GROMACS .gro file of C-alpha atoms in nm:
model
  326
    1MET     CA    1  -8.637  -0.809  10.437
    2ASP     CA    2  -8.907  -0.669  10.208
    3LEU     CA    3  -9.127  -0.479  10.451
    4VAL     CA    4  -9.457  -0.311  10.374
    5GLU     CA    5  -9.398   0.058  10.439
    6SER     CA    6  -9.726   0.220  10.342
    7TYR     CA    7 -10.100   0.162  10.329
    8ARG     CA    8 -10.092   0.154   9.949
    9GLU     CA    9  -9.819  -0.112   9.945
   10ASP     CA   10 -10.035  -0.321  10.174
   11LEU     CA   11 -10.308  -0.314   9.910
   12ARG     CA   12 -10.087  -0.405   9.615
   13PHE     CA   13 -10.151  -0.774   9.681
   14ALA     CA   14 -10.509  -0.717   9.566
   15ARG     CA   15 -10.392  -0.669   9.209
   16LYS     CA   16 -10.451  -0.991   9.014
   17PRO     CA   17 -10.472  -1.083   8.644
   18LEU     CA   18 -10.847  -1.109   8.699
   19THR     CA   19 -10.844  -0.729   8.710
   20TRP     CA   20 -10.797  -0.712   8.334
   21LEU     CA   21 -11.098  -0.937   8.282
   22LEU     CA   22 -11.308  -0.715   8.506
   23LEU     CA   23 -11.191  -0.405   8.321
   24GLY     CA   24 -11.283  -0.563   7.990
   25ALA     CA   25 -11.629  -0.651   8.118
   26LEU     CA   26 -11.672  -0.297   8.253
   27LEU     CA   27 -11.569  -0.143   7.922
   28ALA     CA   28 -11.812  -0.368   7.734
   29ALA     CA   29 -12.091  -0.266   7.972
   30LEU     CA   30 -12.010   0.103   7.921
   31LEU     CA   31 -12.009   0.067   7.543
   32ALA     CA   32 -12.344  -0.112   7.558
   33LEU     CA   33 -12.497   0.139   7.802
   34PRO     CA   34 -12.709   0.321   7.537
   35GLY     CA   35 -12.879  -0.011   7.463
   36TYR     CA   36 -13.027  -0.058   7.809
   37ALA     CA   37 -13.027   0.287   7.975
   38ASP     CA   38 -13.273   0.567   7.911
   39SER     CA   39 -13.167   0.912   7.796
   40SER     CA   40 -13.162   1.060   8.147
   41TRP     CA   41 -12.902   0.809   8.264
   42LEU     CA   42 -12.699   0.861   7.947
   43VAL     CA   43 -12.689   1.232   8.030
   44ARG     CA   44 -12.573   1.153   8.385
   45ALA     CA   45 -12.308   0.916   8.251
   46SER     CA   46 -12.182   1.189   8.017
   47VAL     CA   47 -12.158   1.435   8.306
   48ILE     CA   48 -11.967   1.177   8.513
   49CYS     CA   49 -11.720   1.134   8.224
   50LEU     CA   50 -11.651   1.506   8.188
   51TYR     CA   51 -11.620   1.556   8.564
   52ALA     CA   52 -11.385   1.258   8.593
   53ILE     CA   53 -11.145   1.424   8.348
   54GLY     CA   54 -11.131   1.742   8.555
   55ILE     CA   55 -11.098   1.548   8.881
   56MET     CA   56 -10.803   1.354   8.738
   57GLY     CA   57 -10.632   1.686   8.679
   58GLN     CA   58 -10.713   1.797   9.032
   59ASN     CA   59 -10.576   1.467   9.163
   60ILE     CA   60 -10.248   1.517   8.977
   61LEU     CA   61 -10.203   1.846   9.161
   62ILE     CA   62 -10.335   1.747   9.505
   63GLY     CA   63 -10.293   1.370   9.525
   64TYR     CA   64  -9.966   1.321   9.339
   65THR     CA   65  -9.788   1.655   9.388
   66GLY     CA   66  -9.933   1.758   9.724
   67GLN     CA   67 -10.030   2.110   9.613
   68ILE     CA   68 -10.371   2.204   9.756
   69SER     CA   69 -10.583   2.414   9.520
   70PHE     CA   70 -10.926   2.569   9.570
   71GLY     CA   71 -10.909   2.768   9.248
   72GLN     CA   72 -11.020   2.500   9.003
   73ALA     CA   73 -11.344   2.686   8.928
   74GLY     CA   74 -11.131   2.965   8.782
   75PHE     CA   75 -10.950   2.728   8.546
   76LEU     CA   76 -11.284   2.566   8.466
   77ALA     CA   77 -11.427   2.905   8.368
   78ILE     CA   78 -11.125   2.990   8.152
   79GLY     CA   79 -11.155   2.659   7.970
   80ALA     CA   80 -11.531   2.690   7.925
   81TYR     CA   81 -11.527   3.045   7.788
   82SER     CA   82 -11.223   2.977   7.569
   83PHE     CA   83 -11.406   2.680   7.419
   84ALA     CA   84 -11.722   2.887   7.368
   85HIS     CA   85 -11.539   3.166   7.183
   86LEU     CA   86 -11.342   2.922   6.969
   87LYS     CA   87 -11.657   2.734   6.871
   88THR     CA   88 -11.829   3.064   6.789
   89LEU     CA   89 -11.540   3.135   6.549
   90GLY     CA   90 -11.604   2.801   6.378
   91VAL     CA   91 -11.308   2.607   6.519
   92PRO     CA   92 -11.364   2.226   6.508
   93PHE     CA   93 -11.468   2.057   6.831
   94LEU     CA   94 -11.142   1.880   6.918
   95LEU     CA   95 -10.926   2.182   6.832
   96ALA     CA   96 -11.151   2.406   7.040
   97LEU     CA   97 -11.122   2.157   7.326
   98ALA     CA   98 -10.743   2.156   7.297
   99GLY     CA   99 -10.747   2.537   7.290
  100ALA     CA  100 -10.956   2.542   7.608
  101GLY     CA  101 -10.706   2.314   7.780
  102ILE     CA  102 -10.408   2.519   7.663
  103ALA     CA  103 -10.566   2.847   7.780
  104ALA     CA  104 -10.633   2.699   8.124
  105GLY     CA  105 -10.283   2.546   8.130
  106ILE     CA  106 -10.123   2.885   8.065
  107ALA     CA  107 -10.333   3.032   8.345
  108GLY     CA  108 -10.214   2.748   8.568
  109VAL     CA  109  -9.851   2.837   8.505
  110LEU     CA  110  -9.920   3.204   8.577
  111VAL     CA  111 -10.087   3.111   8.906
  112GLY     CA  112  -9.812   2.864   8.987
  113PHE     CA  113  -9.530   3.119   8.972
  114PRO     CA  114  -9.635   3.331   9.273
  115SER     CA  115  -9.745   3.017   9.456
  116LEU     CA  116  -9.410   2.834   9.439
  117ARG     CA  117  -9.310   2.922   9.795
  118LEU     CA  118  -9.654   2.863   9.942
  119LYS     CA  119  -9.770   2.539  10.103
  120GLY     CA  120 -10.077   2.396  10.271
  121PRO     CA  121 -10.348   2.643  10.371
  122TYR     CA  122 -10.152   2.941  10.234
  123LEU     CA  123 -10.147   2.788   9.887
  124ALA     CA  124 -10.514   2.696   9.919
  125ILE     CA  125 -10.606   3.056  10.006
  126ALA     CA  126 -10.394   3.193   9.719
  127THR     CA  127 -10.562   2.967   9.464
  128LEU     CA  128 -10.902   3.044   9.614
  129GLY     CA  129 -10.831   3.413   9.557
  130PHE     CA  130 -10.752   3.336   9.193
  131GLY     CA  131 -11.084   3.155   9.152
  132VAL     CA  132 -11.278   3.445   9.302
  133ALA     CA  133 -11.091   3.695   9.083
  134VAL     CA  134 -11.168   3.499   8.765
  135TYR     CA  135 -11.535   3.479   8.862
  136GLN     CA  136 -11.552   3.856   8.910
  137ILE     CA  137 -11.378   3.920   8.577
  138PHE     CA  138 -11.620   3.704   8.383
  139ALA     CA  139 -11.919   3.837   8.574
  140ASN     CA  140 -11.838   4.201   8.495
  141TRP     CA  141 -11.650   4.191   8.163
  142GLU     CA  142 -11.932   4.144   7.914
  143LEU     CA  143 -11.698   4.128   7.615
  144LEU     CA  144 -11.559   3.799   7.747
  145SER     CA  145 -11.862   3.637   7.903
  146GLY     CA  146 -12.170   3.815   7.782
  147GLY     CA  147 -12.199   3.949   8.135
  148ARG     CA  148 -12.449   3.810   8.379
  149SER     CA  149 -12.689   3.728   8.096
  150GLY     CA  150 -12.454   3.456   7.974
  151LEU     CA  151 -12.297   3.335   7.650
  152PRO     CA  152 -12.447   3.081   7.407
  153VAL     CA  153 -12.232   2.784   7.306
  154PRO     CA  154 -12.283   2.597   6.975
  155LYS     CA  155 -12.377   2.240   7.058
  156LEU     CA  156 -12.211   1.930   6.919
  157GLN     CA  157 -12.408   1.792   6.625
  158PRO     CA  158 -12.465   1.415   6.625
  159ALA     CA  159 -12.327   1.189   6.352
  160PHE     CA  160 -12.343   0.826   6.233
  161GLY     CA  161 -12.722   0.826   6.274
  162LEU     CA  162 -12.698   0.841   6.655
  163SER     CA  163 -12.915   1.052   6.878
  164ARG     CA  164 -12.748   1.353   7.038
  165GLU     CA  165 -12.743   1.192   7.386
  166VAL     CA  166 -12.579   0.873   7.257
  167TYR     CA  167 -12.328   1.058   7.039
  168VAL     CA  168 -12.222   1.292   7.321
  169TYR     CA  169 -12.193   0.997   7.559
  170TYR     CA  170 -11.957   0.808   7.327
  171ILE     CA  171 -11.746   1.120   7.264
  172TYR     CA  172 -11.715   1.193   7.637
  173LEU     CA  173 -11.647   0.827   7.719
  174GLY     CA  174 -11.373   0.814   7.455
  175LEU     CA  175 -11.211   1.128   7.593
  176LEU     CA  176 -11.227   0.983   7.945
  177LEU     CA  177 -11.056   0.662   7.830
  178VAL     CA  178 -10.781   0.861   7.657
  179SER     CA  179 -10.736   1.078   7.968
  180THR     CA  180 -10.716   0.768   8.187
  181VAL     CA  181 -10.447   0.604   7.974
  182VAL     CA  182 -10.247   0.929   7.952
  183THR     CA  183 -10.270   0.981   8.328
  184TYR     CA  184 -10.158   0.627   8.408
  185ASN     CA  185  -9.857   0.668   8.180
  186LEU     CA  186  -9.780   1.011   8.325
  187ILE     CA  187  -9.772   0.894   8.686
  188SER     CA  188  -9.560   0.592   8.589
  189SER     CA  189  -9.300   0.811   8.419
  190TYR     CA  190  -9.010   1.010   8.563
  191VAL     CA  191  -9.239   1.315   8.576
  192GLY     CA  192  -9.491   1.129   8.790
  193ARG     CA  193  -9.220   1.006   9.024
  194ALA     CA  194  -9.090   1.362   9.054
  195PHE     CA  195  -9.441   1.478   9.148
  196VAL     CA  196  -9.464   1.212   9.421
  197ALA     CA  197  -9.117   1.301   9.550
  198ILE     CA  198  -9.222   1.666   9.583
  199ARG     CA  199  -9.538   1.561   9.765
  200ASP     CA  200  -9.352   1.341  10.014
  201SER     CA  201  -9.067   1.586  10.082
  202ASP     CA  202  -8.979   1.874   9.855
  203ILE     CA  203  -8.648   1.928  10.036
  204ALA     CA  204  -8.543   1.565   9.984
  205ALA     CA  205  -8.664   1.581   9.623
  206GLU     CA  206  -8.451   1.888   9.556
  207VAL     CA  207  -8.147   1.721   9.712
  208MET     CA  208  -8.202   1.424   9.479
  209GLY     CA  209  -8.196   1.655   9.176
  210VAL     CA  210  -8.564   1.729   9.118
  211ASN     CA  211  -8.613   2.084   8.989
  212LEU     CA  212  -8.891   2.206   9.220
  213THR     CA  213  -8.978   2.512   9.015
  214ARG     CA  214  -9.006   2.317   8.690
  215TYR     CA  215  -9.212   2.029   8.825
  216LYS     CA  216  -9.444   2.235   9.044
  217LEU     CA  217  -9.524   2.458   8.746
  218LEU     CA  218  -9.564   2.150   8.528
  219ALA     CA  219  -9.808   2.002   8.780
  220PHE     CA  220 -10.010   2.325   8.777
  221ALA     CA  221 -10.005   2.333   8.396
  222ILE     CA  222 -10.112   1.970   8.350
  223SER     CA  223 -10.379   1.991   8.617
  224SER     CA  224 -10.514   2.313   8.469
  225PHE     CA  225 -10.510   2.163   8.118
  226TYR     CA  226 -10.731   1.876   8.235
  227THR     CA  227 -10.961   2.124   8.408
  228GLY     CA  228 -10.975   2.339   8.094
  229VAL     CA  229 -11.082   2.035   7.890
  230HIS     CA  230 -11.341   1.965   8.158
  231GLY     CA  231 -11.460   2.325   8.121
  232GLY     CA  232 -11.483   2.295   7.744
  233LEU     CA  233 -11.687   1.975   7.765
  234PHE     CA  234 -11.905   2.133   8.032
  235ALA     CA  235 -11.969   2.437   7.810
  236GLN     CA  236 -12.063   2.216   7.516
  237PHE     CA  237 -12.290   2.010   7.738
  238LEU     CA  238 -12.471   2.312   7.885
  239GLY     CA  239 -12.504   2.506   7.561
  240HIS     CA  240 -12.513   2.833   7.756
  241LEU     CA  241 -12.262   2.976   8.002
  242GLU     CA  242 -12.322   3.203   8.298
  243PRO     CA  243 -12.050   3.327   8.535
  244GLN     CA  244 -12.253   3.210   8.836
  245THR     CA  245 -12.182   2.851   8.732
  246PHE     CA  246 -11.814   2.887   8.823
  247ASN     CA  247 -11.831   2.992   9.186
  248ILE     CA  248 -11.647   2.858   9.489
  249ALA     CA  249 -11.901   2.577   9.527
  250GLU     CA  250 -11.770   2.421   9.206
  251SER     CA  251 -11.413   2.422   9.342
  252LEU     CA  252 -11.532   2.258   9.663
  253THR     CA  253 -11.723   1.995   9.465
  254LEU     CA  254 -11.406   1.896   9.277
  255PHE     CA  255 -11.209   1.889   9.603
  256VAL     CA  256 -11.470   1.664   9.766
  257ALA     CA  257 -11.453   1.428   9.467
  258VAL     CA  258 -11.075   1.396   9.499
  259ILE     CA  259 -11.085   1.323   9.873
  260VAL     CA  260 -11.380   1.082   9.862
  261GLY     CA  261 -11.270   0.906   9.543
  262GLY     CA  262 -10.914   0.860   9.664
  263LEU     CA  263 -10.601   1.073   9.666
  264ALA     CA  264 -10.331   0.973   9.416
  265SER     CA  265 -10.567   0.732   9.241
  266VAL     CA  266 -10.680   0.744   8.878
  267GLU     CA  267 -10.970   0.509   8.938
  268GLY     CA  268 -11.051   0.710   9.250
  269SER     CA  269 -11.103   1.016   9.030
  270ILE     CA  270 -11.373   0.831   8.837
  271LEU     CA  271 -11.536   0.703   9.157
  272GLY     CA  272 -11.524   1.055   9.301
  273ALA     CA  273 -11.698   1.189   8.992
  274MET     CA  274 -11.970   0.928   9.033
  275PHE     CA  275 -12.010   1.030   9.397
  276VAL     CA  276 -12.055   1.404   9.338
  277ILE     CA  277 -12.294   1.348   9.046
  278LEU     CA  278 -12.507   1.062   9.180
  279VAL     CA  279 -12.551   1.186   9.538
  280PRO     CA  280 -12.738   1.503   9.427
  281THR     CA  281 -12.940   1.285   9.188
  282PHE     CA  282 -13.055   1.045   9.459
  283PHE     CA  283 -13.126   1.328   9.703
  284SER     CA  284 -13.290   1.564   9.455
  285ALA     CA  285 -13.595   1.597   9.681
  286SER     CA  286 -13.376   1.713   9.973
  287ARG     CA  287 -13.101   1.921   9.817
  288TRP     CA  288 -13.004   2.067  10.154
  289LEU     CA  289 -12.877   1.723  10.256
  290VAL     CA  290 -12.612   1.711   9.983
  291PRO     CA  291 -12.353   1.941  10.152
  292VAL     CA  292 -12.415   1.762  10.481
  293LEU     CA  293 -12.345   1.426  10.318
  294TYR     CA  294 -12.033   1.565  10.152
  295GLY     CA  295 -11.896   1.683  10.486
  296LEU     CA  296 -11.981   1.362  10.672
  297THR     CA  297 -11.835   1.147  10.395
  298ILE     CA  298 -11.506   1.341  10.400
  299LEU     CA  299 -11.480   1.289  10.777
  300VAL     CA  300 -11.549   0.917  10.747
  301VAL     CA  301 -11.301   0.877  10.461
  302LEU     CA  302 -11.021   1.068  10.634
  303VAL     CA  303 -11.061   0.872  10.957
  304PHE     CA  304 -11.147   0.519  10.842
  305GLN     CA  305 -11.054   0.491  10.472
  306PRO     CA  306 -10.762   0.721  10.379
  307LEU     CA  307 -10.750   0.596  10.020
  308GLY     CA  308 -11.118   0.672   9.965
  309LEU     CA  309 -11.357   0.469   9.754
  310ALA     CA  310 -11.070   0.336   9.542
  311GLY     CA  311 -10.900   0.188   9.848
  312LEU     CA  312 -11.230   0.046   9.972
  313TRP     CA  313 -11.284  -0.127   9.639
  314ILE     CA  314 -10.934  -0.280   9.646
  315LYS     CA  315 -10.982  -0.406  10.002
  316THR     CA  316 -11.322  -0.551   9.913
  317ARG     CA  317 -11.177  -0.731   9.613
  318LEU     CA  318 -10.892  -0.867   9.827
  319TYR     CA  319 -11.141  -0.990  10.086
  320LEU     CA  320 -11.341  -1.177   9.821
  321GLN     CA  321 -11.029  -1.327   9.663
  322LEU     CA  322 -10.907  -1.462   9.997
  323TRP     CA  323 -11.246  -1.605  10.099
  324PRO     CA  324 -11.294  -1.831  10.292
  325PHE     CA  325 -10.939  -1.780  10.430
  326ARG     CA  326 -10.985  -1.440  10.596
   0.00000   0.00000   0.00000
């Protein structure tokens, strides 16, 4: 008998061919966004795109591999400052972005080595210590970061007769689409299945032939690469870097996005990015409410909706498809 063994399997029946039509309509709407949205919303959409890339990387580590990390701000800083220095040297945008990802990926491997035998809160504390250490290095080593006064970053120049906001939006959207396709293929491959096996039971995974050291380090490297690209895009977007930007609050923001958007969900990473960017926007007059809303939302998600906003969307779509037979 083919039994449903997990919450996610229960939701697989919501996947219909209509999904592709909806995705096509969504992509068309995103491509047409500059035609009906003002510049402020284009800027927000660009920020959502760059955050979604970093959150996908965080989700690979936390959601798919089960390795909790609170040190993403450190990888973000490494990617951002690597990008800034490469751009200052005249390196083209995409190569500088790749360099930022590689620098953060190498740092991820270095952090992963001493963390191989750590799990749960111990791993979280270890990665948190890394993030704090990176912040202190950039804050006090002026040769790397310009010190507390910051470091200027050459901005991306528009092309094809587009305004800077529109050009940046299309570049960031394109990078998000590429990251989404790559991530879907990654989690569907043997590597992705090895990550999930480690998350579910590392002992059982090792018995089945999964090399724990190799795949845990690979998860750290891939996750950190995504975060480094996020950092590079963030640096280009800001145009000026200060160490204070990459504090523990940034790590917590990425963690909130993963939990609220949906663990082990690519689309959840995008929804999580929308959540952490739009909530502060809508509550800009009462900024003190934002952390409160983050905390309450995490509690609600963990108790009532374990797959986050992505799971809620799938259940809503299933409900509408089955109407009126509910």
